[in-house]
XYZ file of C-alpha atoms in Angstrom:
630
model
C 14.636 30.247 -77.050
C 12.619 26.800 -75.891
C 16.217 25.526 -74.701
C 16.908 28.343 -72.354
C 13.567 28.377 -70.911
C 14.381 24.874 -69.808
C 17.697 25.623 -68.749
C 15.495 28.629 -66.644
C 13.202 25.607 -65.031
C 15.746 23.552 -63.788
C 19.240 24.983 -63.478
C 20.866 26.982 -60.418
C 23.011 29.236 -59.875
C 26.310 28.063 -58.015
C 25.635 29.100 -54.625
C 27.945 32.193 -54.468
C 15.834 38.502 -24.916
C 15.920 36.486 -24.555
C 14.131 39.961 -25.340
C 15.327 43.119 -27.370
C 16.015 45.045 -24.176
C 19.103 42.494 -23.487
C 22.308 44.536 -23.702
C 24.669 43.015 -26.795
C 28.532 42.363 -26.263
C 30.072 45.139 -28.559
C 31.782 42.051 -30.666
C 28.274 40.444 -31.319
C 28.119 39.651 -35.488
C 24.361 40.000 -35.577
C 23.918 43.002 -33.096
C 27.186 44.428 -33.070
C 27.365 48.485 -34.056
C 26.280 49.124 -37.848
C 29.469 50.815 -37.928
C 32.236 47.752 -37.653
C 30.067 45.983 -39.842
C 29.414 48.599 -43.229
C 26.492 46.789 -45.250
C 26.797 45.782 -48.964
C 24.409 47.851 -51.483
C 21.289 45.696 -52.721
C 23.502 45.076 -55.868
C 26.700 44.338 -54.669
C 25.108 41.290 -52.951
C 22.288 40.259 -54.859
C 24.317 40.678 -58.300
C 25.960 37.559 -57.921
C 22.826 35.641 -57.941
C 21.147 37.599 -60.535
C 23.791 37.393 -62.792
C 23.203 34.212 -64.318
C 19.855 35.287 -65.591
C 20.550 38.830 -66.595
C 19.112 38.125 -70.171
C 16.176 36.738 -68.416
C 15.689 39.761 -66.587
C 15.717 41.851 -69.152
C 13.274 40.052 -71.407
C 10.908 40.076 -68.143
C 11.309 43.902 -67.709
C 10.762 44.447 -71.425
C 7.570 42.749 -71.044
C 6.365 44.624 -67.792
C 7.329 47.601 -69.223
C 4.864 46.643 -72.130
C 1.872 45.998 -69.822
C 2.737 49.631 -68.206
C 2.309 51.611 -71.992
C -0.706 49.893 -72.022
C -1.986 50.698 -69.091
C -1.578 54.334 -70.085
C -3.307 54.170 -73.495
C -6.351 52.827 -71.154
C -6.742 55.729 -69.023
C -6.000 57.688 -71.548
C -9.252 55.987 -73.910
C -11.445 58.722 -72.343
C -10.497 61.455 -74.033
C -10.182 59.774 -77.615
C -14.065 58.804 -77.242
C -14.820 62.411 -76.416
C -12.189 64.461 -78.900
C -12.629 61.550 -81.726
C -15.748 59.678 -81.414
C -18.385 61.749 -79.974
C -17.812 65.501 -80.996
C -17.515 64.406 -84.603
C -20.795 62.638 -84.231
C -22.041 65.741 -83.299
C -20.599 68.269 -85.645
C -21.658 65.423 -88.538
C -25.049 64.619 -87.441
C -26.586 66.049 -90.537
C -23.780 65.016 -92.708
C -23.472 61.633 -95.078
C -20.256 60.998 -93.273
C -21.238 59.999 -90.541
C -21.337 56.833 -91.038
C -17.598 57.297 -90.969
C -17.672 57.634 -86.982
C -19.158 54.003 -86.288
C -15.989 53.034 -87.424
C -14.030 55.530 -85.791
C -15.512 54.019 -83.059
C -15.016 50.107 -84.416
C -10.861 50.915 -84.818
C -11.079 52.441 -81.406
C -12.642 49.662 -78.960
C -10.053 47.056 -81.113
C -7.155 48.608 -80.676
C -8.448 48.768 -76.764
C -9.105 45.222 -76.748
C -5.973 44.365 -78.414
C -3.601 45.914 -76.284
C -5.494 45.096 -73.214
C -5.825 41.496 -74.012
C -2.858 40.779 -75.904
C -0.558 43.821 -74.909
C -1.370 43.988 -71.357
C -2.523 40.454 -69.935
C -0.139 38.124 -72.136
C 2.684 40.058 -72.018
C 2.463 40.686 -68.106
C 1.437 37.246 -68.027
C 4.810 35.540 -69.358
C 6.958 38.721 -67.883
C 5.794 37.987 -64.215
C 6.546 34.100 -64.736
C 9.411 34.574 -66.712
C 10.488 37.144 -63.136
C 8.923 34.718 -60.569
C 11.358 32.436 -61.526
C 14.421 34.188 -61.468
C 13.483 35.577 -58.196
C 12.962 32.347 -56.721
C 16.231 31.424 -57.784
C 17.906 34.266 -56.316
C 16.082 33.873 -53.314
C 17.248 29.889 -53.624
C 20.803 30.962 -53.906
C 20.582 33.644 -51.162
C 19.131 31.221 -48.986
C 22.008 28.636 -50.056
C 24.916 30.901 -49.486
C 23.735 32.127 -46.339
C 23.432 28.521 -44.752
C 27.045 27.628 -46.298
C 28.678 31.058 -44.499
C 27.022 29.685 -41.170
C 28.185 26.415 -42.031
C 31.839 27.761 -42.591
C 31.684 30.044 -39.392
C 33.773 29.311 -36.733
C 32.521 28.281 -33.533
C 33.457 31.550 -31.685
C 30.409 32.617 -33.902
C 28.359 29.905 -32.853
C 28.724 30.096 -29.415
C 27.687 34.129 -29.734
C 24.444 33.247 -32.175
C 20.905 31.678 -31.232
C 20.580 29.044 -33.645
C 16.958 29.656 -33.184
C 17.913 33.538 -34.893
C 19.691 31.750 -37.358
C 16.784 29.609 -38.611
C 14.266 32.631 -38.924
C 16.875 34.670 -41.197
C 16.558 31.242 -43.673
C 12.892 30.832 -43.169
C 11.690 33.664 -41.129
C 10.475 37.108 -42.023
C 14.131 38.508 -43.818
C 13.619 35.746 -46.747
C 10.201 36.220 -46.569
C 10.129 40.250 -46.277
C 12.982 40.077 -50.112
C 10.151 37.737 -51.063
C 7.428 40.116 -50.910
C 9.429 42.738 -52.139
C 10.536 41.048 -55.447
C 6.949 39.768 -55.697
C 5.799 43.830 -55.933
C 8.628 44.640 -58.498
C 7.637 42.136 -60.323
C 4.465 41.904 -60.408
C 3.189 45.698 -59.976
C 6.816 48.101 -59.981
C 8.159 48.317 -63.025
C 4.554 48.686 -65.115
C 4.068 51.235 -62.675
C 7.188 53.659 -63.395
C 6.249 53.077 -67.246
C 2.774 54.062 -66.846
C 3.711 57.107 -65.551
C 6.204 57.997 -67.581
C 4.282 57.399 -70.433
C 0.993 58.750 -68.890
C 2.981 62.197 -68.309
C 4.553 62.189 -71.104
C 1.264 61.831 -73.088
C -0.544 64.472 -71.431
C 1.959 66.602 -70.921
C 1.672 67.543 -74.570
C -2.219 68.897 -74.232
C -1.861 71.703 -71.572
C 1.171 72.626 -69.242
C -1.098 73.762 -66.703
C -2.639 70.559 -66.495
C 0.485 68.665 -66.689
C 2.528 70.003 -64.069
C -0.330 69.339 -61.025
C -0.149 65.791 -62.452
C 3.437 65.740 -62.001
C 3.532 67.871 -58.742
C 1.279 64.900 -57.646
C 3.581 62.417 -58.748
C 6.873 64.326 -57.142
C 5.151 64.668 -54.051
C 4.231 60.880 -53.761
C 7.980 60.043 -54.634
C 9.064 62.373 -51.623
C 6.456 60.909 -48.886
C 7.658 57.261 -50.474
C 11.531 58.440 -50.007
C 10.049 59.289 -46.163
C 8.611 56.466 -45.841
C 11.305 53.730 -46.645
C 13.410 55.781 -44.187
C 11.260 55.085 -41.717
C 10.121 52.189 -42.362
C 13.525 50.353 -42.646
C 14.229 51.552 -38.606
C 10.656 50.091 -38.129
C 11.404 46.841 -39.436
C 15.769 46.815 -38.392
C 13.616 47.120 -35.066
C 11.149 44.155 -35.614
C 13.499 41.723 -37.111
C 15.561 41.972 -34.286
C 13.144 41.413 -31.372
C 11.893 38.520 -33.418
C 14.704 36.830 -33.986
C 15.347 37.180 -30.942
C 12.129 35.540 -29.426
C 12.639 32.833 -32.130
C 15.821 31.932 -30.487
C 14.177 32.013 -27.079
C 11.479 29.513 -27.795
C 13.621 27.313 -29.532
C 15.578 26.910 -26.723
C 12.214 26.272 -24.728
C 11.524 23.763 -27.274
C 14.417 22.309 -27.518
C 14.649 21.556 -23.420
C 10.910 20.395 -22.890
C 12.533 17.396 -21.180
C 14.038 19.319 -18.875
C 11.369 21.728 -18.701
C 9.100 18.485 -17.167
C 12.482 17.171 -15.413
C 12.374 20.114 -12.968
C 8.299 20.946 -13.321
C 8.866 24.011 -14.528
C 6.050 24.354 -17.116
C 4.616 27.346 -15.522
C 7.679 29.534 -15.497
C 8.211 28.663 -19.234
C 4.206 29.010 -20.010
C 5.146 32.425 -18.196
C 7.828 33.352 -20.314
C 6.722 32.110 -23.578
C 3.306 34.734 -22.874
C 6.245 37.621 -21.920
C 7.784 37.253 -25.249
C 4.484 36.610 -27.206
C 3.088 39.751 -25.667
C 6.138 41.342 -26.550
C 6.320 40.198 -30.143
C 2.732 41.292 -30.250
C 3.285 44.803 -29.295
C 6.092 45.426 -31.824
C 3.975 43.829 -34.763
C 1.194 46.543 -33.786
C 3.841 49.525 -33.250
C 4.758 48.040 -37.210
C 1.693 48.303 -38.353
C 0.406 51.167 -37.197
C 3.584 52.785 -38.482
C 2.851 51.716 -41.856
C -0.574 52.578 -41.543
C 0.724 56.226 -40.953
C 2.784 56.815 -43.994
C -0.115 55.261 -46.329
C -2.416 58.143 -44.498
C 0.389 60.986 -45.930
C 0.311 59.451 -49.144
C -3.460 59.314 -49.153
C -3.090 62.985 -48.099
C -1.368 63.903 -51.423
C -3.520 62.206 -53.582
C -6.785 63.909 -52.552
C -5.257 67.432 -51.983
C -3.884 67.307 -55.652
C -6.916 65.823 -57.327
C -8.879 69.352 -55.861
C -6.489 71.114 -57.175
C -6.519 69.403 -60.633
C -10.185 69.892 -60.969
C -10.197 73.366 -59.845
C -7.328 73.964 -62.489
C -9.187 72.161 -65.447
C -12.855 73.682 -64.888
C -11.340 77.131 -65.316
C -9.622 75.829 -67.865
C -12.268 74.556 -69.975
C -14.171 77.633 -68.864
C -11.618 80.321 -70.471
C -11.230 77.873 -73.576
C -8.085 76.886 -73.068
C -8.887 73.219 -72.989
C -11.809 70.959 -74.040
C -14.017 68.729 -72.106
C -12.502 65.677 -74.027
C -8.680 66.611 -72.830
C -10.436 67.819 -69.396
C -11.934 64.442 -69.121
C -8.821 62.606 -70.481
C -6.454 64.422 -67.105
C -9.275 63.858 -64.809
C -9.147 59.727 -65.946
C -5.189 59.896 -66.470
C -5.167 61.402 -62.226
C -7.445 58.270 -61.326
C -5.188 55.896 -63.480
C -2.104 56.692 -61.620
C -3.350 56.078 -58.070
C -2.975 52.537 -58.400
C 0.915 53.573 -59.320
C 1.710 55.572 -57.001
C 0.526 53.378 -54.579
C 2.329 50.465 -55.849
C 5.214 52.774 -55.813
C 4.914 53.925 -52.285
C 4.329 50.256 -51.342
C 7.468 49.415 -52.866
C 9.081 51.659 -51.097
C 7.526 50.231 -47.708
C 8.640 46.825 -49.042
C 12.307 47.864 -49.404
C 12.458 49.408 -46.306
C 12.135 46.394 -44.718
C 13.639 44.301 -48.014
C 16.422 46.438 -47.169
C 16.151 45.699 -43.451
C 16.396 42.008 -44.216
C 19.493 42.035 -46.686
C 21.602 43.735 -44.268
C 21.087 41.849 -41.297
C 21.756 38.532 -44.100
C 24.706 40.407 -44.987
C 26.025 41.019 -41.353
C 26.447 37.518 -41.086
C 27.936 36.982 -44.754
C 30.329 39.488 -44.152
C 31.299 38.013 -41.017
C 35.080 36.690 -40.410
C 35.902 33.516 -39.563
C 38.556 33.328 -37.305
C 39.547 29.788 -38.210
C 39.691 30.301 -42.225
C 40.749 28.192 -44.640
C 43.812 28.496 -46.494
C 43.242 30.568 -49.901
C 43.172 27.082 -52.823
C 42.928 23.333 -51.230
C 45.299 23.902 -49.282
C 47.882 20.528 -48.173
C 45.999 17.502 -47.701
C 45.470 16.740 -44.254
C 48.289 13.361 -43.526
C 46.039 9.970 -42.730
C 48.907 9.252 -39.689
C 51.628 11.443 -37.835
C 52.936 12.812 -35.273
C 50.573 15.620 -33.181
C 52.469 18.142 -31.765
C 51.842 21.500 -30.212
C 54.565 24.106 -29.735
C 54.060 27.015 -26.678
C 50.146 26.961 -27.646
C 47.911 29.642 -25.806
C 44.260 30.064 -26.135
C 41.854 31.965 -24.328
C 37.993 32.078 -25.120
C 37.590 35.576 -23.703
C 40.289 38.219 -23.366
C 42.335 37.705 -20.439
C 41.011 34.067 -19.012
C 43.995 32.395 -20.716
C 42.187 28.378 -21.117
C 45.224 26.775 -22.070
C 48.925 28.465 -20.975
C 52.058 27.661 -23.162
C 51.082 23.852 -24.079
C 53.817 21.752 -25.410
C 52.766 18.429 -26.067
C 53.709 15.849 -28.507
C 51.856 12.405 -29.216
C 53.355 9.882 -31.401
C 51.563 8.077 -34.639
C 49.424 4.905 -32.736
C 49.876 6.497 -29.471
C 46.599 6.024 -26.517
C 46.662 9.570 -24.773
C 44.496 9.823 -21.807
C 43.967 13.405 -20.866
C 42.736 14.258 -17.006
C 42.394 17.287 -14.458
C 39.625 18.849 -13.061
C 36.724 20.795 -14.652
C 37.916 23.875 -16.831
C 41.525 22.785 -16.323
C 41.285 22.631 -20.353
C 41.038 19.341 -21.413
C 38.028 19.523 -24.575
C 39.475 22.829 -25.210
C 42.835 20.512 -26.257
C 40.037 18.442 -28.472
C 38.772 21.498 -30.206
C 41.875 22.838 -31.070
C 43.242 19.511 -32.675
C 39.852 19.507 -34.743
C 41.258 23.337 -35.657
C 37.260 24.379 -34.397
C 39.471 26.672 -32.781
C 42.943 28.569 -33.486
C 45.216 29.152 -30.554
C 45.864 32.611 -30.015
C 49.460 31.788 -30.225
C 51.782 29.333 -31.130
C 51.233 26.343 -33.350
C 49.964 22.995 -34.012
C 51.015 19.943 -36.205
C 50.561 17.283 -37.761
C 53.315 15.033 -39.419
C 55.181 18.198 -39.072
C 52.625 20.309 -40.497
C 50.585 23.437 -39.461
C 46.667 23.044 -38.885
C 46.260 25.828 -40.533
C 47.815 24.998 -43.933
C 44.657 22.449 -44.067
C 41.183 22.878 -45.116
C 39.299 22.536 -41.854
C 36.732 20.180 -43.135
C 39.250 17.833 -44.589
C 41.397 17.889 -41.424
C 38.084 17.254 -38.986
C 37.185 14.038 -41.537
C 40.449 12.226 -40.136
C 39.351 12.659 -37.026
C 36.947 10.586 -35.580
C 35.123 12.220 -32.829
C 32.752 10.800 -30.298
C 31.420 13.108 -27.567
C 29.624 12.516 -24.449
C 26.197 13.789 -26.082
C 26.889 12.548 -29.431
C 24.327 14.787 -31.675
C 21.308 12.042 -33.100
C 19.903 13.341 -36.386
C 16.267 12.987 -36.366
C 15.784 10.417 -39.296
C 16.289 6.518 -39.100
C 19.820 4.537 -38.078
C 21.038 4.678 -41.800
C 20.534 7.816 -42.233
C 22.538 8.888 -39.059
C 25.367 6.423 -40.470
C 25.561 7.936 -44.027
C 25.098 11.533 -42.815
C 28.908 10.427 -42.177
C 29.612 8.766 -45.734
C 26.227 8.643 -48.149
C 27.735 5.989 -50.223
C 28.204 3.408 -47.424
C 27.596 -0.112 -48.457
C 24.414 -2.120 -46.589
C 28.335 -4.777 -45.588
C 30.032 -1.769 -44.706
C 27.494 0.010 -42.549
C 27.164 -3.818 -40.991
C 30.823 -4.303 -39.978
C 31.461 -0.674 -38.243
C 28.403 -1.572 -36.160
C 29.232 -4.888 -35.152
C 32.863 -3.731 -34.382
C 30.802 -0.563 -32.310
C 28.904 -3.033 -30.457
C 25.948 -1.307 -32.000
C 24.619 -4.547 -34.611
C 23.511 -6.472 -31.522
C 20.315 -3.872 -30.854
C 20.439 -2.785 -34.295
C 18.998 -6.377 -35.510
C 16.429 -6.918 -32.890
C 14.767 -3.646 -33.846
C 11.777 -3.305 -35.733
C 13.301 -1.939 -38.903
C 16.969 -2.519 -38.413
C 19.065 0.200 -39.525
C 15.765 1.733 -41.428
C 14.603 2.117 -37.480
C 13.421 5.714 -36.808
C 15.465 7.275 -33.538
C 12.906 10.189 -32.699
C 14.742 13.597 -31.903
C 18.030 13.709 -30.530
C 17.744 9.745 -30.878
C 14.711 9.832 -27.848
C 13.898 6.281 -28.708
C 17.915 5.043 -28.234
C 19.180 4.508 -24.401
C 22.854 6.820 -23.479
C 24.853 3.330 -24.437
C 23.161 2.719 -27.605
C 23.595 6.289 -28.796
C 27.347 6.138 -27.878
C 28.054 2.941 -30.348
C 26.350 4.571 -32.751
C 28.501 7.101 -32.513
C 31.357 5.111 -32.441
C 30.071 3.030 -35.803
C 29.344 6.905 -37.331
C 32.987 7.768 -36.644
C 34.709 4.902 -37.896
C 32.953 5.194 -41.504
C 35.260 8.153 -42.095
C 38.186 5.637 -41.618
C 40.066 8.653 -39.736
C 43.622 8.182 -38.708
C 42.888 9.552 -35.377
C 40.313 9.334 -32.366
C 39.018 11.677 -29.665
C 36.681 10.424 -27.086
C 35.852 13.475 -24.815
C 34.000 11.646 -21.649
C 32.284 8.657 -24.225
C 31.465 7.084 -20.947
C 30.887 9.251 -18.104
C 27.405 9.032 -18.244
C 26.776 5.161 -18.402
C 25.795 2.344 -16.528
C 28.695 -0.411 -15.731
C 26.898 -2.299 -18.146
C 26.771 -0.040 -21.022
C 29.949 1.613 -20.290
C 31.965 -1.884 -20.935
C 30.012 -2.087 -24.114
C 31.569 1.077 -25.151
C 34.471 0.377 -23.728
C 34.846 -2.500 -25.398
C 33.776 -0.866 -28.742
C 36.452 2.138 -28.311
C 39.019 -0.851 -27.979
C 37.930 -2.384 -31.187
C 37.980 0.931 -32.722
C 40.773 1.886 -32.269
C 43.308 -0.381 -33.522
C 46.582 0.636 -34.049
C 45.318 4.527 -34.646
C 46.232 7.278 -32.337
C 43.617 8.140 -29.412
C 43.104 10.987 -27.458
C 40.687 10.139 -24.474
C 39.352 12.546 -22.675
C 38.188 11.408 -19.118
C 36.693 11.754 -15.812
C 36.410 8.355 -14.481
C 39.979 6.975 -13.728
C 38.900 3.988 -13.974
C 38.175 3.804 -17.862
C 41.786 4.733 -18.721
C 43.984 2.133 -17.890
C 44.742 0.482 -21.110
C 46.103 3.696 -22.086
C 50.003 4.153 -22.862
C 50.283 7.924 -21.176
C 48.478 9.699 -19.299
C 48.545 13.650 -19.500
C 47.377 15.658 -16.446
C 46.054 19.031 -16.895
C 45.456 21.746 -14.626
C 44.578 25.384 -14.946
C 45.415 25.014 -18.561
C 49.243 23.176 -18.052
C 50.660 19.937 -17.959
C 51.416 18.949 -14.433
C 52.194 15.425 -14.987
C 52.444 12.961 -18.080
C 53.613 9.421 -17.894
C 51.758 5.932 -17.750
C 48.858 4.577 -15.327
C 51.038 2.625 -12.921
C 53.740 5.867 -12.777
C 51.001 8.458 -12.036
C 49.291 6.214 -9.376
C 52.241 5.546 -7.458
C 53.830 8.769 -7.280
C 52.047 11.893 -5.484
C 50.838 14.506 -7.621
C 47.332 15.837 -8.805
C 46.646 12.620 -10.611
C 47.109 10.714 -7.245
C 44.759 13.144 -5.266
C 42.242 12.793 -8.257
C 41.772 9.085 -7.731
C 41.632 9.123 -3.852
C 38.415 11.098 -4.591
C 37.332 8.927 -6.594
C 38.182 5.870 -4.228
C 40.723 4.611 -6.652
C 43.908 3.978 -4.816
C 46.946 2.410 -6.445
C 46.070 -1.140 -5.133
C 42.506 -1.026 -6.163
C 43.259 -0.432 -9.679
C 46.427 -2.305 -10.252
């Protein structure tokens, strides 16, 4: 038994609007119609987790159950003192036996103390610790497989979803609303079924009568609970939403507070952030009060019954039918099961929103990604080959085709620059040859085989990718180097900076590479971010590159740096570089012009310059003429 509590303490389970008046697009995961998306029951998705610690369960609902029978024979002591302890003193007052009832009384209080102390408080004791546990693991691996889905989510879903919603369903009120809910099951719901059951069961054997008010009372409390979880699941679908939604909306406010100083406009946010604060406010007190409500009906119940159970037990002492010590006894057993019911009806109030919470967790686990991964590993991913696409079309929205029967083919070692003016599809290309992305028809390859037969991770980790806003992780150098590969030697992490150009202001900061970057690397300038970037990439050792605009945002200095870096880089890999300044693109061996989603011209720097076409016209706006960049 000691070795599985251990296993308990430190094994897991495998890891199985901007306000609420904004209208939602019908094919929105989160706010979509119920309908498309059917929730899971409570067990179908929190069996998994739960599973591993079934036998654990069980033992910790044996012992809760416990601490419920006990609770009965306490309410229930009343009537024994009366019946047992005090009429027999009575009728043997003049008797020698008497003696007898001191220790009547003696058995009595010990068996009270005995299963209060040891019955009730130990064994509720080890049952709620041996409960908080599992639920924190469940909770744990909820949490866990709810990041991984998001993780694995394609970026259609992404681009539809706050991330600032995302974080409050991991850390927000739906964890934190199961939470509470296990927390009452635990630590108040399942002695409280018992003690009923028990408690009714006990008394029911002294008078019908008597019996069924105390079980009208409990019926009738089940019935305003059933009401109440109804409701109060709408109440809190309701809240969730809006505050996710304002979560999401601050974030972003957050997250722009450059920006937000960049264009003064502090007082339009500090306007804004009150709307939705207000806003969030009001829907907190509409919750409340709601809840307040339904705890009024059950209050309701209890007193009306507990009239009617006095009434009922006067007359019945009165016409003999009962004594004072069983009258007493129901009068203390009524008392006994407020505290219950009421844990009962706030369990109820607790899943309502519990319930609340799991499906809008579920919404997203049950969401489709429409770039999945091939069912098993799938083929590994080739480290070289040819990339070719075959009559690709994609469109991000239904009928505003981005890219329009693409056929394309880059050889093994190749330096692709791709061109054309804004939206003519150009990162769209990058995303689909990182498979972030499937085309909505045709096909792309690689050594002659289909994206899609690869696991999408896998295929993105030959790739190395630098963007023009590379993403900084707010932690030190190293740790933005080894987010890439964690087991990166101090030589290796060394060489892919110096051959980024990044070691020269690595080693005149502070820390070196244990140098903290602030978010979004604040504390690095646009060039030094972009060789990190570089150096981050090239620790994957990927087969292939794709810069998408590494240097349209640089100084002359910076951008040679990078230049420079890209060159180094690259080697004898294939390149894909996206670009907007003609000028950074004439070491490359093709060129491929797109336009409104097609290839309008493809051959080398010198061809495309000297011949008229869109390329041409691109670089007399940008003062580039064929002389001036021969």
């Amino acid at each position: 038994m000691r070795r599985k509590i251990n296993r308990l303490s430190f094994e897991s389970p495998p890891p199985v609007v901007p306000d609420s008046a904004a209208k939602r697009r019908p094919d929105d995961p989160l706010h979509g119609s119920s309908k498309h998306h059917p929730a899971r029951s409570t067990c179908q998705l929190l069996w998994p987790l739960i599973g591993p610690y079934k036998w654990w369960t069980l033992l910790a609902v044996s012992l809760v159950a416990f601490h419920g029978v006990a609770i009965s024979f306490q309410s229930l002591l009343p009537k024994f003192l009366i019946d047992d302890v005090l009429r027999a003193g009575r009728v043997l007052v003049d008797s020698a036996e008497r003696e007898g009832v001191g220790t009547r009384l003696l058995v009595l209080l010990s068996i009270y103390l005995l299963v209060s102390l040891i019955g009730r408080m130990a064994a509720w004791h080890l049952g709620y610790r041996i409960f908080g546990r599992v639920r924190e693991k469940v909770v744990f691996g909820l949490r866990s497989t709810f990041f991984r889905k998001v993780n694995a989510l394609c970026l259609r879903f992404h681009n539809k979803v706050n991330s600032g919603e995302l974080f409050s369903y991991l850390f927000g009120s739906p964890l934190v609303q199961i939470q509470d809910y296990f927390r009452i099951v635990v630590m108040h719901g399942i002695g409280a079924v018992v003690t009923l059951v028990t408690t009714l069961s006990w008394t029911g054997m002294w008078d019908p009568a008597m019996a069924l008010v105390l079980a009208a009372t409990v019926g009738s409390t089940f019935a305003v609970s059933c009401h109440a979880y109804l409701r109060m699941r709408e109440v809190h679908r309701d809240f969730q939403k809006s505050e996710a939604s304002v979560s999401g909306y601050v974030e972003d406010l957050l997250r722009g507070a450059r920006d937000v100083k960049l264009y003064a406009m502090e007082n339009e946010t500090n306007r804004g952030f009150d709307d939705r604060a207000e806003f969030i406010s009001r829907k907190s007190y509409y919750r409340d009060m709601n809840t307040h409500v339904q705890w009024m009906k059950m209050e309701t119940v209890g007193y009306s019954a507990f009239a009617v159970l006095a009434a009922l037990g006067v007359w019945r002492v009165l016409e003999g039918g009962i004594g004072i010590g069983q009258l007493s006894g129901y009068l203390a057993a009524f008392l006994a099961l407020q505290q219950p019911l009421r844990m009962i009806f706030e369990m109820a109030v607790q899943y309502g929103a519990a319930r609340a919470s799991l499906e809008r967790i579920d919404r997203v686990l049950t969401t489709a990604s429409t770039t999945p991964d091939p069912v098993g590993d799938g083929v590994p991913v080739p480290r070289r080959g040819e990339i070719r696409l075959s009559a690709v079309e994609f469109e991000y929205e239904r009928d505003q085709p981005i890219i329009n029967n693409m056929n394309l083919a880059i050889p093994y070692g190749q330096r692709v620059a791709v061109v054309g003016p804004s939206g003519g599809g150009k990162s769209t290309l990058a995303m689909l040859l990182l498979r972030l992305y499937d085309p909505k028809s045709g096909d792309i390859f690689i050594d002659g085989k289909n994206l899609k037969s690869f696991n999408g991770s896998e295929l993105r980790s030959r790739f190395g990718v630098v963007p023009q806003n590379p993403f900084i992780f707010q932690t030190s150098i190293r740790g933005n180097l080894c987010a890439i590969r964690p087991d990166a030697s101090e030589d290796l992490l060394r060489k892919v900076c110096q051959i980024a150009n990044a070691w020269e202001f690595i080693e005149r900061l502070p820390d070196g590479l244990d140098t903290a970057v602030g978010e979004g690397g604040s504390t690095l300038s646009g060039g030094q971010r972009q060789r990190l970037a570089i150096a981050r990439a090239l620790l994957c050792d990927p087969g292939f590159f794709i810069f998408d605009e590494a240097t349209s945002a640089l100084d002359a200095v910076s951008e040679r740096l990078v230049q420079d870096a890209m060159e180094r880089a690259i080697g004898n890999r294939t390149a894909i570089v996206i670009a907007h300044r003609l000028a950074t693109i004439r070491r490359c061996d093709r060129i491929i012009v797109l336009d409104a989603g097609r290839i309008v011209q493809d051959g080398s720097y010198d061809e495309l310059s000297s011949a008229s076409g869109l390329f041409r016209t691109l670089l007399s706006k940008q003062r580039l003429g064929p002389e001036a960049s021969s």
